[in-house]
Amino acid sequence: MKVITSIEEMQTISKSIKRDGKTIGFVPTMGYLHEGHLSLVRASKKDCDITVVSIFVNPIQFGPKEDLSKYPRDFERDKNMLEKEGVDYIFYPKVQEMYHSDFSSTIIVEGVTKNLCGASRPGHFRGVTTVVGKLFNIVMPDKAYFGEKDFQQLVTIKKMVRDLNFPVEIVGMPIVREDDGLAMSSRNSYLSEEERKSALCLYKSILLAKDMIKSGIKDVKLIIKGIEELVNNTPNTRIDYIKICDPETLEYIEEGDIDGKKLLALAVFVGSTRLIDNVILEG
Ligand code: AMP
């Protein structure tokens, strides 16, 4: 496994892999890896000849009051984990390598970025699409792997690729959870013991919604009310959003019964840590 820090070197390597007729699978991450990330790596290893993982905490997707400076980092640990998985290249650029001092071009995907996290975190998806677009130009992957954990991100990247004709196939992978159901996230490391218990309210919300539908309660308002009660009765929590929406357009469904496949998406602050989760509900 080789660690590459230069954009030029990564591009040279990717071109030579392609010249040899081999396929490149790509897993973009912000590091502090867990089994969720590794599930993407394993899918890439299975599908593609060469697997590239990027580790880059992308400053432009963090808001001014967000956790950029304290975002967890441990490159040596990540490197060991990726080496064990048989990854071929880690792309690990410095911020100055990715954003030169007069950097001024961005990619904006409209529509699907308007709601959910796009509404709570202005500028976040512009940061995500810009860095992912850059990484696609640097790594030149045939396939790129993203988790459904960040459902809106996945929808947004698929839209960007289709709208702007990036020659890459986007593969979405299911959410990997801890044994008790908490969706794995690098940010879970922020949680105190008490908060870790409270964090389970996100998964419990998903189970509650599924149970309600199973018992014949499909009304969107009732389901959201049930979840609000559950979360509000959990210590250390503050709801950012609880929404049911169309899984393709991410437009909110505010009333009526759940009919067909709909996305339930939640963002909840547990202490000062903002956690997200989602599920496709079937009415
Ligand atoms: P991050 O390092 O948080 O930017 O995540 C990198 C990639 O891993 C994204 O595509 C995430 O959606 C994905 N990912 C993060 N957590 C999980 C999880 N629990 N299950 C599946 N994929 C995940």
PDB file of C-alpha atoms and ligand atoms in Angstrom:
ATOM      1  CA  MET A   1       0.000   0.000   0.000  1.00  0.00           C
ATOM      2  CA  LYS A   2       1.315   3.442  -0.925  1.00  0.00           C
ATOM      3  CA  VAL A   3       0.435   6.765   0.662  1.00  0.00           C
ATOM      4  CA  ILE A   4       0.206   9.570  -1.911  1.00  0.00           C
ATOM      5  CA  THR A   5       0.109  13.207  -0.809  1.00  0.00           C
ATOM      6  CA  SER A   6       0.566  14.974  -4.151  1.00  0.00           C
ATOM      7  CA  ILE A   7      -2.282  15.553  -6.624  1.00  0.00           C
ATOM      8  CA  GLU A   8       0.081  15.282  -9.574  1.00  0.00           C
ATOM      9  CA  GLU A   9       1.482  11.959  -8.409  1.00  0.00           C
ATOM     10  CA  MET A  10      -2.008  10.547  -7.796  1.00  0.00           C
ATOM     11  CA  GLN A  11      -3.088  11.576 -11.300  1.00  0.00           C
ATOM     12  CA  THR A  12       0.023   9.992 -12.835  1.00  0.00           C
ATOM     13  CA  ILE A  13      -0.626   6.731 -10.965  1.00  0.00           C
ATOM     14  CA  SER A  14      -4.315   6.687 -11.931  1.00  0.00           C
ATOM     15  CA  LYS A  15      -3.508   7.297 -15.611  1.00  0.00           C
ATOM     16  CA  SER A  16      -0.995   4.452 -15.592  1.00  0.00           C
ATOM     17  CA  ILE A  17      -3.499   2.073 -13.917  1.00  0.00           C
ATOM     18  CA  LYS A  18      -6.002   2.930 -16.636  1.00  0.00           C
ATOM     19  CA  ARG A  19      -3.399   2.487 -19.382  1.00  0.00           C
ATOM     20  CA  ASP A  20      -2.886  -1.039 -18.044  1.00  0.00           C
ATOM     21  CA  GLY A  21      -6.612  -1.643 -18.591  1.00  0.00           C
ATOM     22  CA  LYS A  22      -7.362  -1.924 -14.862  1.00  0.00           C
ATOM     23  CA  THR A  23     -10.379  -0.489 -13.024  1.00  0.00           C
ATOM     24  CA  ILE A  24     -10.138   1.918 -10.089  1.00  0.00           C
ATOM     25  CA  GLY A  25     -12.533   1.801  -7.136  1.00  0.00           C
ATOM     26  CA  PHE A  26     -12.548   4.888  -4.909  1.00  0.00           C
ATOM     27  CA  VAL A  27     -13.686   5.459  -1.329  1.00  0.00           C
ATOM     28  CA  PRO A  28     -13.585   9.102  -0.188  1.00  0.00           C
ATOM     29  CA  THR A  29     -13.433   9.532   3.604  1.00  0.00           C
ATOM     30  CA  MET A  30     -12.523  12.037   6.279  1.00  0.00           C
ATOM     31  CA  GLY A  31     -10.609   9.348   8.174  1.00  0.00           C
ATOM     32  CA  TYR A  32     -11.002   8.070  11.749  1.00  0.00           C
ATOM     33  CA  LEU A  33     -12.197   4.920  10.088  1.00  0.00           C
ATOM     34  CA  HIS A  34     -14.731   2.395  11.336  1.00  0.00           C
ATOM     35  CA  GLU A  35     -16.565  -0.647   9.976  1.00  0.00           C
ATOM     36  CA  GLY A  36     -18.877   1.623   7.939  1.00  0.00           C
ATOM     37  CA  HIS A  37     -15.927   2.920   5.940  1.00  0.00           C
ATOM     38  CA  LEU A  38     -14.463  -0.575   5.682  1.00  0.00           C
ATOM     39  CA  SER A  39     -17.708  -1.910   4.181  1.00  0.00           C
ATOM     40  CA  LEU A  40     -17.182   0.545   1.304  1.00  0.00           C
ATOM     41  CA  VAL A  41     -13.542  -0.511   0.963  1.00  0.00           C
ATOM     42  CA  ARG A  42     -14.521  -4.187   0.817  1.00  0.00           C
ATOM     43  CA  ALA A  43     -17.127  -3.508  -1.877  1.00  0.00           C
ATOM     44  CA  SER A  44     -14.514  -1.663  -3.931  1.00  0.00           C
ATOM     45  CA  LYS A  45     -11.974  -4.470  -3.461  1.00  0.00           C
ATOM     46  CA  LYS A  46     -14.572  -6.972  -4.642  1.00  0.00           C
ATOM     47  CA  ASP A  47     -15.614  -4.979  -7.733  1.00  0.00           C
ATOM     48  CA  CYS A  48     -12.424  -3.269  -8.904  1.00  0.00           C
ATOM     49  CA  ASP A  49      -8.776  -4.121  -9.675  1.00  0.00           C
ATOM     50  CA  ILE A  50      -7.271  -1.243  -7.681  1.00  0.00           C
ATOM     51  CA  THR A  51      -8.742   0.473  -4.613  1.00  0.00           C
ATOM     52  CA  VAL A  52      -7.912   4.057  -3.650  1.00  0.00           C
ATOM     53  CA  VAL A  53      -9.101   5.501  -0.321  1.00  0.00           C
ATOM     54  CA  SER A  54      -8.797   9.227   0.309  1.00  0.00           C
ATOM     55  CA  ILE A  55      -8.438  10.640   3.798  1.00  0.00           C
ATOM     56  CA  PHE A  56      -9.090  14.362   3.844  1.00  0.00           C
ATOM     57  CA  VAL A  57     -10.933  16.414   6.433  1.00  0.00           C
ATOM     58  CA  ASN A  58     -12.414  18.890   3.993  1.00  0.00           C
ATOM     59  CA  PRO A  59     -12.477  22.345   5.621  1.00  0.00           C
ATOM     60  CA  ILE A  60     -14.924  23.887   3.137  1.00  0.00           C
ATOM     61  CA  GLN A  61     -17.772  21.556   4.121  1.00  0.00           C
ATOM     62  CA  PHE A  62     -17.693  22.695   7.763  1.00  0.00           C
ATOM     63  CA  GLY A  63     -19.617  25.761   8.909  1.00  0.00           C
ATOM     64  CA  PRO A  64     -17.844  28.435  10.982  1.00  0.00           C
ATOM     65  CA  LYS A  65     -19.359  27.099  14.227  1.00  0.00           C
ATOM     66  CA  GLU A  66     -18.852  23.416  13.403  1.00  0.00           C
ATOM     67  CA  ASP A  67     -16.305  20.858  14.584  1.00  0.00           C
ATOM     68  CA  LEU A  68     -13.508  21.199  11.971  1.00  0.00           C
ATOM     69  CA  SER A  69     -10.690  21.769  14.467  1.00  0.00           C
ATOM     70  CA  LYS A  70     -11.757  18.985  16.819  1.00  0.00           C
ATOM     71  CA  TYR A  71     -12.759  16.482  14.119  1.00  0.00           C
ATOM     72  CA  PRO A  72     -11.097  13.186  15.211  1.00  0.00           C
ATOM     73  CA  ARG A  73      -7.922  12.240  13.343  1.00  0.00           C
ATOM     74  CA  ASP A  74      -5.537   9.292  13.656  1.00  0.00           C
ATOM     75  CA  PHE A  75      -3.715   8.650  10.411  1.00  0.00           C
ATOM     76  CA  GLU A  76      -1.501   5.818  11.712  1.00  0.00           C
ATOM     77  CA  ARG A  77      -4.521   3.885  12.932  1.00  0.00           C
ATOM     78  CA  ASP A  78      -6.382   4.474   9.641  1.00  0.00           C
ATOM     79  CA  LYS A  79      -3.332   3.413   7.647  1.00  0.00           C
ATOM     80  CA  ASN A  80      -3.033   0.129   9.569  1.00  0.00           C
ATOM     81  CA  MET A  81      -6.714  -0.612   9.071  1.00  0.00           C
ATOM     82  CA  LEU A  82      -6.505   0.039   5.325  1.00  0.00           C
ATOM     83  CA  GLU A  83      -3.321  -1.984   4.974  1.00  0.00           C
ATOM     84  CA  LYS A  84      -5.092  -4.976   6.552  1.00  0.00           C
ATOM     85  CA  GLU A  85      -7.949  -4.588   4.035  1.00  0.00           C
ATOM     86  CA  GLY A  86      -5.488  -4.768   1.144  1.00  0.00           C
ATOM     87  CA  VAL A  87      -6.050  -1.207  -0.092  1.00  0.00           C
ATOM     88  CA  ASP A  88      -3.635  -0.214  -2.870  1.00  0.00           C
ATOM     89  CA  TYR A  89      -3.345   3.571  -2.379  1.00  0.00           C
ATOM     90  CA  ILE A  90      -4.244   6.106   0.271  1.00  0.00           C
ATOM     91  CA  PHE A  91      -4.614   9.606  -1.105  1.00  0.00           C
ATOM     92  CA  TYR A  92      -3.769  11.852   1.862  1.00  0.00           C
ATOM     93  CA  PRO A  93      -3.311  15.451   0.721  1.00  0.00           C
ATOM     94  CA  LYS A  94      -2.717  18.483   2.919  1.00  0.00           C
ATOM     95  CA  VAL A  95      -5.288  21.295   2.853  1.00  0.00           C
ATOM     96  CA  GLN A  96      -2.840  23.554   0.949  1.00  0.00           C
ATOM     97  CA  GLU A  97      -2.454  20.863  -1.710  1.00  0.00           C
ATOM     98  CA  MET A  98      -6.225  20.720  -2.303  1.00  0.00           C
ATOM     99  CA  TYR A  99      -6.980  24.443  -1.956  1.00  0.00           C
ATOM    100  CA  HIS A 100      -4.360  26.890  -3.170  1.00  0.00           C
ATOM    101  CA  SER A 101      -4.568  30.359  -1.660  1.00  0.00           C
ATOM    102  CA  ASP A 102      -6.674  31.884  -4.471  1.00  0.00           C
ATOM    103  CA  PHE A 103      -9.011  28.906  -4.915  1.00  0.00           C
ATOM    104  CA  SER A 104     -12.364  30.278  -6.095  1.00  0.00           C
ATOM    105  CA  SER A 105     -14.291  27.620  -8.061  1.00  0.00           C
ATOM    106  CA  THR A 106     -17.056  25.489  -6.584  1.00  0.00           C
ATOM    107  CA  ILE A 107     -19.690  22.991  -7.653  1.00  0.00           C
ATOM    108  CA  ILE A 108     -23.265  23.707  -6.603  1.00  0.00           C
ATOM    109  CA  VAL A 109     -26.014  21.105  -6.929  1.00  0.00           C
ATOM    110  CA  GLU A 110     -29.392  22.745  -6.485  1.00  0.00           C
ATOM    111  CA  GLY A 111     -32.727  21.165  -5.522  1.00  0.00           C
ATOM    112  CA  VAL A 112     -31.772  18.043  -3.592  1.00  0.00           C
ATOM    113  CA  THR A 113     -29.462  20.076  -1.322  1.00  0.00           C
ATOM    114  CA  LYS A 114     -32.204  22.476  -0.253  1.00  0.00           C
ATOM    115  CA  ASN A 115     -33.803  20.451   2.566  1.00  0.00           C
ATOM    116  CA  LEU A 116     -32.629  18.340   5.542  1.00  0.00           C
ATOM    117  CA  CYS A 117     -28.903  18.881   6.256  1.00  0.00           C
ATOM    118  CA  GLY A 118     -28.765  21.435   3.435  1.00  0.00           C
ATOM    119  CA  ALA A 119     -31.206  23.607   5.389  1.00  0.00           C
ATOM    120  CA  SER A 120     -29.393  23.141   8.725  1.00  0.00           C
ATOM    121  CA  ARG A 121     -25.855  23.455   7.372  1.00  0.00           C
ATOM    122  CA  PRO A 122     -25.679  26.247   4.764  1.00  0.00           C
ATOM    123  CA  GLY A 123     -22.794  25.732   2.357  1.00  0.00           C
ATOM    124  CA  HIS A 124     -22.154  22.168   3.524  1.00  0.00           C
ATOM    125  CA  PHE A 125     -23.123  20.415   0.303  1.00  0.00           C
ATOM    126  CA  ARG A 126     -21.301  22.953  -1.832  1.00  0.00           C
ATOM    127  CA  GLY A 127     -18.188  21.959   0.114  1.00  0.00           C
ATOM    128  CA  VAL A 128     -18.935  18.271  -0.347  1.00  0.00           C
ATOM    129  CA  THR A 129     -19.649  18.413  -4.083  1.00  0.00           C
ATOM    130  CA  THR A 130     -16.631  20.624  -4.703  1.00  0.00           C
ATOM    131  CA  VAL A 131     -14.220  18.296  -2.925  1.00  0.00           C
ATOM    132  CA  VAL A 132     -15.752  15.142  -4.407  1.00  0.00           C
ATOM    133  CA  GLY A 133     -15.602  16.681  -7.901  1.00  0.00           C
ATOM    134  CA  LYS A 134     -11.944  17.519  -7.334  1.00  0.00           C
ATOM    135  CA  LEU A 135     -11.220  14.031  -5.979  1.00  0.00           C
ATOM    136  CA  PHE A 136     -12.890  12.459  -9.029  1.00  0.00           C
ATOM    137  CA  ASN A 137     -10.605  14.536 -11.280  1.00  0.00           C
ATOM    138  CA  ILE A 138      -7.582  13.478  -9.232  1.00  0.00           C
ATOM    139  CA  VAL A 139      -8.297   9.756  -8.709  1.00  0.00           C
ATOM    140  CA  MET A 140     -10.275   9.188 -11.943  1.00  0.00           C
ATOM    141  CA  PRO A 141     -12.222   6.245 -10.529  1.00  0.00           C
ATOM    142  CA  ASP A 142     -14.448   3.885 -12.489  1.00  0.00           C
ATOM    143  CA  LYS A 143     -16.609   3.359  -9.416  1.00  0.00           C
ATOM    144  CA  ALA A 144     -16.938   5.406  -6.224  1.00  0.00           C
ATOM    145  CA  TYR A 145     -18.527   4.131  -3.024  1.00  0.00           C
ATOM    146  CA  PHE A 146     -20.688   6.174  -0.638  1.00  0.00           C
ATOM    147  CA  GLY A 147     -22.681   5.177   2.456  1.00  0.00           C
ATOM    148  CA  GLU A 148     -26.448   5.522   2.740  1.00  0.00           C
ATOM    149  CA  LYS A 149     -25.736   6.827   6.251  1.00  0.00           C
ATOM    150  CA  ASP A 150     -25.315  10.210   4.528  1.00  0.00           C
ATOM    151  CA  PHE A 151     -28.351   9.692   2.332  1.00  0.00           C
ATOM    152  CA  GLN A 152     -28.648  13.280   1.119  1.00  0.00           C
ATOM    153  CA  GLN A 153     -24.944  13.301   0.256  1.00  0.00           C
ATOM    154  CA  LEU A 154     -25.399  10.139  -1.825  1.00  0.00           C
ATOM    155  CA  VAL A 155     -28.402  11.592  -3.685  1.00  0.00           C
ATOM    156  CA  THR A 156     -26.480  14.837  -4.262  1.00  0.00           C
ATOM    157  CA  ILE A 157     -23.361  13.127  -5.607  1.00  0.00           C
ATOM    158  CA  LYS A 158     -25.465  10.976  -7.949  1.00  0.00           C
ATOM    159  CA  LYS A 159     -27.153  14.144  -9.228  1.00  0.00           C
ATOM    160  CA  MET A 160     -23.811  15.906  -9.707  1.00  0.00           C
ATOM    161  CA  VAL A 161     -22.389  12.964 -11.650  1.00  0.00           C
ATOM    162  CA  ARG A 162     -25.442  12.789 -13.904  1.00  0.00           C
ATOM    163  CA  ASP A 163     -25.750  16.556 -14.449  1.00  0.00           C
ATOM    164  CA  LEU A 164     -22.046  17.154 -15.094  1.00  0.00           C
ATOM    165  CA  ASN A 165     -21.220  13.837 -16.847  1.00  0.00           C
ATOM    166  CA  PHE A 166     -18.480  12.648 -14.525  1.00  0.00           C
ATOM    167  CA  PRO A 167     -17.377   9.290 -16.008  1.00  0.00           C
ATOM    168  CA  VAL A 168     -17.846   7.369 -12.758  1.00  0.00           C
ATOM    169  CA  GLU A 169     -20.448   4.970 -11.391  1.00  0.00           C
ATOM    170  CA  ILE A 170     -21.728   5.854  -7.921  1.00  0.00           C
ATOM    171  CA  VAL A 171     -22.401   2.868  -5.665  1.00  0.00           C
ATOM    172  CA  GLY A 172     -24.494   3.341  -2.501  1.00  0.00           C
ATOM    173  CA  MET A 173     -23.876   0.997   0.430  1.00  0.00           C
ATOM    174  CA  PRO A 174     -26.129   0.181   3.422  1.00  0.00           C
ATOM    175  CA  ILE A 175     -25.682   1.769   6.861  1.00  0.00           C
ATOM    176  CA  VAL A 176     -23.385  -0.218   9.160  1.00  0.00           C
ATOM    177  CA  ARG A 177     -24.527  -0.140  12.790  1.00  0.00           C
ATOM    178  CA  GLU A 178     -23.129  -0.976  16.222  1.00  0.00           C
ATOM    179  CA  ASP A 179     -24.619  -4.081  17.880  1.00  0.00           C
ATOM    180  CA  ASP A 180     -27.255  -1.973  19.640  1.00  0.00           C
ATOM    181  CA  GLY A 181     -28.271  -0.206  16.393  1.00  0.00           C
ATOM    182  CA  LEU A 182     -26.389   3.119  16.623  1.00  0.00           C
ATOM    183  CA  ALA A 183     -25.197   4.038  13.114  1.00  0.00           C
ATOM    184  CA  MET A 184     -21.403   4.019  13.069  1.00  0.00           C
ATOM    185  CA  SER A 185     -19.864   7.476  12.754  1.00  0.00           C
ATOM    186  CA  SER A 186     -16.486   9.035  13.436  1.00  0.00           C
ATOM    187  CA  ARG A 187     -18.408  11.602  15.499  1.00  0.00           C
ATOM    188  CA  ASN A 188     -19.624   8.900  17.937  1.00  0.00           C
ATOM    189  CA  SER A 189     -16.179   9.256  19.543  1.00  0.00           C
ATOM    190  CA  TYR A 190     -17.310  12.647  20.925  1.00  0.00           C
ATOM    191  CA  LEU A 191     -20.056  11.037  23.028  1.00  0.00           C
ATOM    192  CA  SER A 192     -19.741  10.628  26.808  1.00  0.00           C
ATOM    193  CA  GLU A 193     -21.023   7.400  28.359  1.00  0.00           C
ATOM    194  CA  GLU A 194     -24.363   9.044  29.168  1.00  0.00           C
ATOM    195  CA  GLU A 195     -24.651  10.596  25.726  1.00  0.00           C
ATOM    196  CA  ARG A 196     -23.856   7.270  24.085  1.00  0.00           C
ATOM    197  CA  LYS A 197     -26.983   5.864  25.751  1.00  0.00           C
ATOM    198  CA  SER A 198     -29.064   8.844  24.626  1.00  0.00           C
ATOM    199  CA  ALA A 199     -27.715   8.493  21.074  1.00  0.00           C
ATOM    200  CA  LEU A 200     -29.710   5.294  20.721  1.00  0.00           C
ATOM    201  CA  CYS A 201     -32.870   7.417  20.381  1.00  0.00           C
ATOM    202  CA  LEU A 202     -32.100   7.816  16.658  1.00  0.00           C
ATOM    203  CA  TYR A 203     -32.226   4.084  15.997  1.00  0.00           C
ATOM    204  CA  LYS A 204     -35.195   3.705  18.361  1.00  0.00           C
ATOM    205  CA  SER A 205     -36.986   6.342  16.256  1.00  0.00           C
ATOM    206  CA  ILE A 206     -36.457   4.248  13.158  1.00  0.00           C
ATOM    207  CA  LEU A 207     -37.805   1.157  14.906  1.00  0.00           C
ATOM    208  CA  LEU A 208     -40.779   3.134  16.210  1.00  0.00           C
ATOM    209  CA  ALA A 209     -41.654   4.392  12.723  1.00  0.00           C
ATOM    210  CA  LYS A 210     -41.421   0.878  11.296  1.00  0.00           C
ATOM    211  CA  ASP A 211     -43.586  -0.519  14.129  1.00  0.00           C
ATOM    212  CA  MET A 212     -46.207   2.179  13.631  1.00  0.00           C
ATOM    213  CA  ILE A 213     -46.453   1.371   9.945  1.00  0.00           C
ATOM    214  CA  LYS A 214     -46.651  -2.339  10.706  1.00  0.00           C
ATOM    215  CA  SER A 215     -49.545  -1.695  13.072  1.00  0.00           C
ATOM    216  CA  GLY A 216     -51.355   0.301  10.361  1.00  0.00           C
ATOM    217  CA  ILE A 217     -50.459   3.867  11.429  1.00  0.00           C
ATOM    218  CA  LYS A 218     -49.153   5.482   8.242  1.00  0.00           C
ATOM    219  CA  ASP A 219     -50.040   9.116   8.849  1.00  0.00           C
ATOM    220  CA  VAL A 220     -46.908  11.220   8.433  1.00  0.00           C
ATOM    221  CA  LYS A 221     -47.863  13.715  11.164  1.00  0.00           C
ATOM    222  CA  LEU A 222     -48.573  10.937  13.686  1.00  0.00           C
ATOM    223  CA  ILE A 223     -45.305   9.159  12.934  1.00  0.00           C
ATOM    224  CA  ILE A 224     -43.270  12.355  13.286  1.00  0.00           C
ATOM    225  CA  LYS A 225     -45.134  13.258  16.504  1.00  0.00           C
ATOM    226  CA  GLY A 226     -44.340   9.814  17.929  1.00  0.00           C
ATOM    227  CA  ILE A 227     -40.658  10.238  17.134  1.00  0.00           C
ATOM    228  CA  GLU A 228     -40.570  13.786  18.525  1.00  0.00           C
ATOM    229  CA  GLU A 229     -41.975  12.483  21.820  1.00  0.00           C
ATOM    230  CA  LEU A 230     -39.437   9.684  21.923  1.00  0.00           C
ATOM    231  CA  VAL A 231     -36.485  12.010  21.306  1.00  0.00           C
ATOM    232  CA  ASN A 232     -37.760  14.770  23.591  1.00  0.00           C
ATOM    233  CA  ASN A 233     -38.099  12.217  26.404  1.00  0.00           C
ATOM    234  CA  THR A 234     -34.434  11.236  25.989  1.00  0.00           C
ATOM    235  CA  PRO A 235     -31.960  13.206  28.153  1.00  0.00           C
ATOM    236  CA  ASN A 236     -29.253  15.382  26.524  1.00  0.00           C
ATOM    237  CA  THR A 237     -31.033  15.634  23.172  1.00  0.00           C
ATOM    238  CA  ARG A 238     -32.208  18.450  20.906  1.00  0.00           C
ATOM    239  CA  ILE A 239     -33.984  17.794  17.614  1.00  0.00           C
ATOM    240  CA  ASP A 240     -32.463  19.440  14.547  1.00  0.00           C
ATOM    241  CA  TYR A 241     -34.960  17.859  12.158  1.00  0.00           C
ATOM    242  CA  ILE A 242     -37.218  14.848  11.804  1.00  0.00           C
ATOM    243  CA  LYS A 243     -38.580  14.639   8.269  1.00  0.00           C
ATOM    244  CA  ILE A 244     -40.260  12.240   5.926  1.00  0.00           C
ATOM    245  CA  CYS A 245     -39.507  12.909   2.296  1.00  0.00           C
ATOM    246  CA  ASP A 246     -39.410  11.616  -1.227  1.00  0.00           C
ATOM    247  CA  PRO A 247     -36.237   9.484  -1.478  1.00  0.00           C
ATOM    248  CA  GLU A 248     -35.326  10.918  -4.899  1.00  0.00           C
ATOM    249  CA  THR A 249     -36.190  14.615  -4.759  1.00  0.00           C
ATOM    250  CA  LEU A 250     -35.881  14.900  -0.944  1.00  0.00           C
ATOM    251  CA  GLU A 251     -38.984  17.114  -0.980  1.00  0.00           C
ATOM    252  CA  TYR A 252     -40.767  17.007   2.387  1.00  0.00           C
ATOM    253  CA  ILE A 253     -44.004  15.087   2.780  1.00  0.00           C
ATOM    254  CA  GLU A 254     -45.859  17.073   5.417  1.00  0.00           C
ATOM    255  CA  GLU A 255     -49.182  15.263   5.607  1.00  0.00           C
ATOM    256  CA  GLY A 256     -51.185  12.262   4.486  1.00  0.00           C
ATOM    257  CA  ASP A 257     -50.323   8.580   4.617  1.00  0.00           C
ATOM    258  CA  ILE A 258     -47.001   7.040   3.707  1.00  0.00           C
ATOM    259  CA  ASP A 259     -47.568   5.485   0.336  1.00  0.00           C
ATOM    260  CA  GLY A 260     -44.746   3.470  -1.258  1.00  0.00           C
ATOM    261  CA  LYS A 261     -41.087   4.036  -0.355  1.00  0.00           C
ATOM    262  CA  LYS A 262     -40.366   7.184   1.637  1.00  0.00           C
ATOM    263  CA  LEU A 263     -37.256   8.393   3.435  1.00  0.00           C
ATOM    264  CA  LEU A 264     -37.338   9.066   7.166  1.00  0.00           C
ATOM    265  CA  ALA A 265     -34.344  11.269   7.981  1.00  0.00           C
ATOM    266  CA  LEU A 266     -33.316  12.575  11.397  1.00  0.00           C
ATOM    267  CA  ALA A 267     -30.676  14.871  12.791  1.00  0.00           C
ATOM    268  CA  VAL A 268     -30.438  15.129  16.574  1.00  0.00           C
ATOM    269  CA  PHE A 269     -27.946  16.897  18.791  1.00  0.00           C
ATOM    270  CA  VAL A 270     -26.828  14.603  21.609  1.00  0.00           C
ATOM    271  CA  GLY A 271     -25.014  16.943  23.946  1.00  0.00           C
ATOM    272  CA  SER A 272     -23.147  19.087  21.436  1.00  0.00           C
ATOM    273  CA  THR A 273     -22.688  16.251  18.921  1.00  0.00           C
ATOM    274  CA  ARG A 274     -24.957  16.291  15.894  1.00  0.00           C
ATOM    275  CA  LEU A 275     -25.903  12.782  14.772  1.00  0.00           C
ATOM    276  CA  ILE A 276     -27.866  11.740  11.679  1.00  0.00           C
ATOM    277  CA  ASP A 277     -29.664   8.559  10.685  1.00  0.00           C
ATOM    278  CA  ASN A 278     -32.254   7.479   8.145  1.00  0.00           C
ATOM    279  CA  VAL A 279     -34.318   4.613   6.838  1.00  0.00           C
ATOM    280  CA  ILE A 280     -36.549   3.895   3.873  1.00  0.00           C
ATOM    281  CA  LEU A 281     -40.081   3.304   5.149  1.00  0.00           C
ATOM    282  CA  GLU A 282     -42.548   1.311   3.073  1.00  0.00           C
ATOM    283  CA  GLY A 283     -46.209   2.227   3.374  1.00  0.00           C
TER     284      GLY A 283
HETATM  285  P1  AMP B   1     -16.968  10.325   6.344  1.00  0.00           P
HETATM  286  O1  AMP B   1     -15.590   9.869   6.704  1.00  0.00           O
HETATM  287  O2  AMP B   1     -17.869  10.507   7.523  1.00  0.00           O
HETATM  288  O3  AMP B   1     -16.973  11.493   5.397  1.00  0.00           O
HETATM  289  O4  AMP B   1     -17.623   9.127   5.531  1.00  0.00           O
HETATM  290  C1  AMP B   1     -17.011   8.594   4.380  1.00  0.00           C
HETATM  291  C2  AMP B   1     -17.962   7.652   3.704  1.00  0.00           C
HETATM  292  O5  AMP B   1     -18.302   6.598   4.602  1.00  0.00           O
HETATM  293  C3  AMP B   1     -19.296   8.321   3.300  1.00  0.00           C
HETATM  294  O6  AMP B   1     -19.684   7.826   2.044  1.00  0.00           O
HETATM  295  C4  AMP B   1     -20.219   7.879   4.387  1.00  0.00           C
HETATM  296  O7  AMP B   1     -21.576   7.836   3.985  1.00  0.00           O
HETATM  297  C5  AMP B   1     -19.712   6.485   4.670  1.00  0.00           C
HETATM  298  N1  AMP B   1     -20.142   6.043   6.000  1.00  0.00           N
HETATM  299  C6  AMP B   1     -19.956   6.693   7.174  1.00  0.00           C
HETATM  300  N2  AMP B   1     -20.543   6.022   8.189  1.00  0.00           N
HETATM  301  C7  AMP B   1     -21.126   4.936   7.638  1.00  0.00           C
HETATM  302  C8  AMP B   1     -21.893   3.858   8.150  1.00  0.00           C
HETATM  303  N3  AMP B   1     -22.192   3.759   9.448  1.00  0.00           N
HETATM  304  N4  AMP B   1     -22.331   2.918   7.284  1.00  0.00           N
HETATM  305  C9  AMP B   1     -22.040   3.007   5.962  1.00  0.00           C
HETATM  306  N5  AMP B   1     -21.322   3.989   5.416  1.00  0.00           N
HETATM  307  C10 AMP B   1     -20.868   4.946   6.230  1.00  0.00           C
END
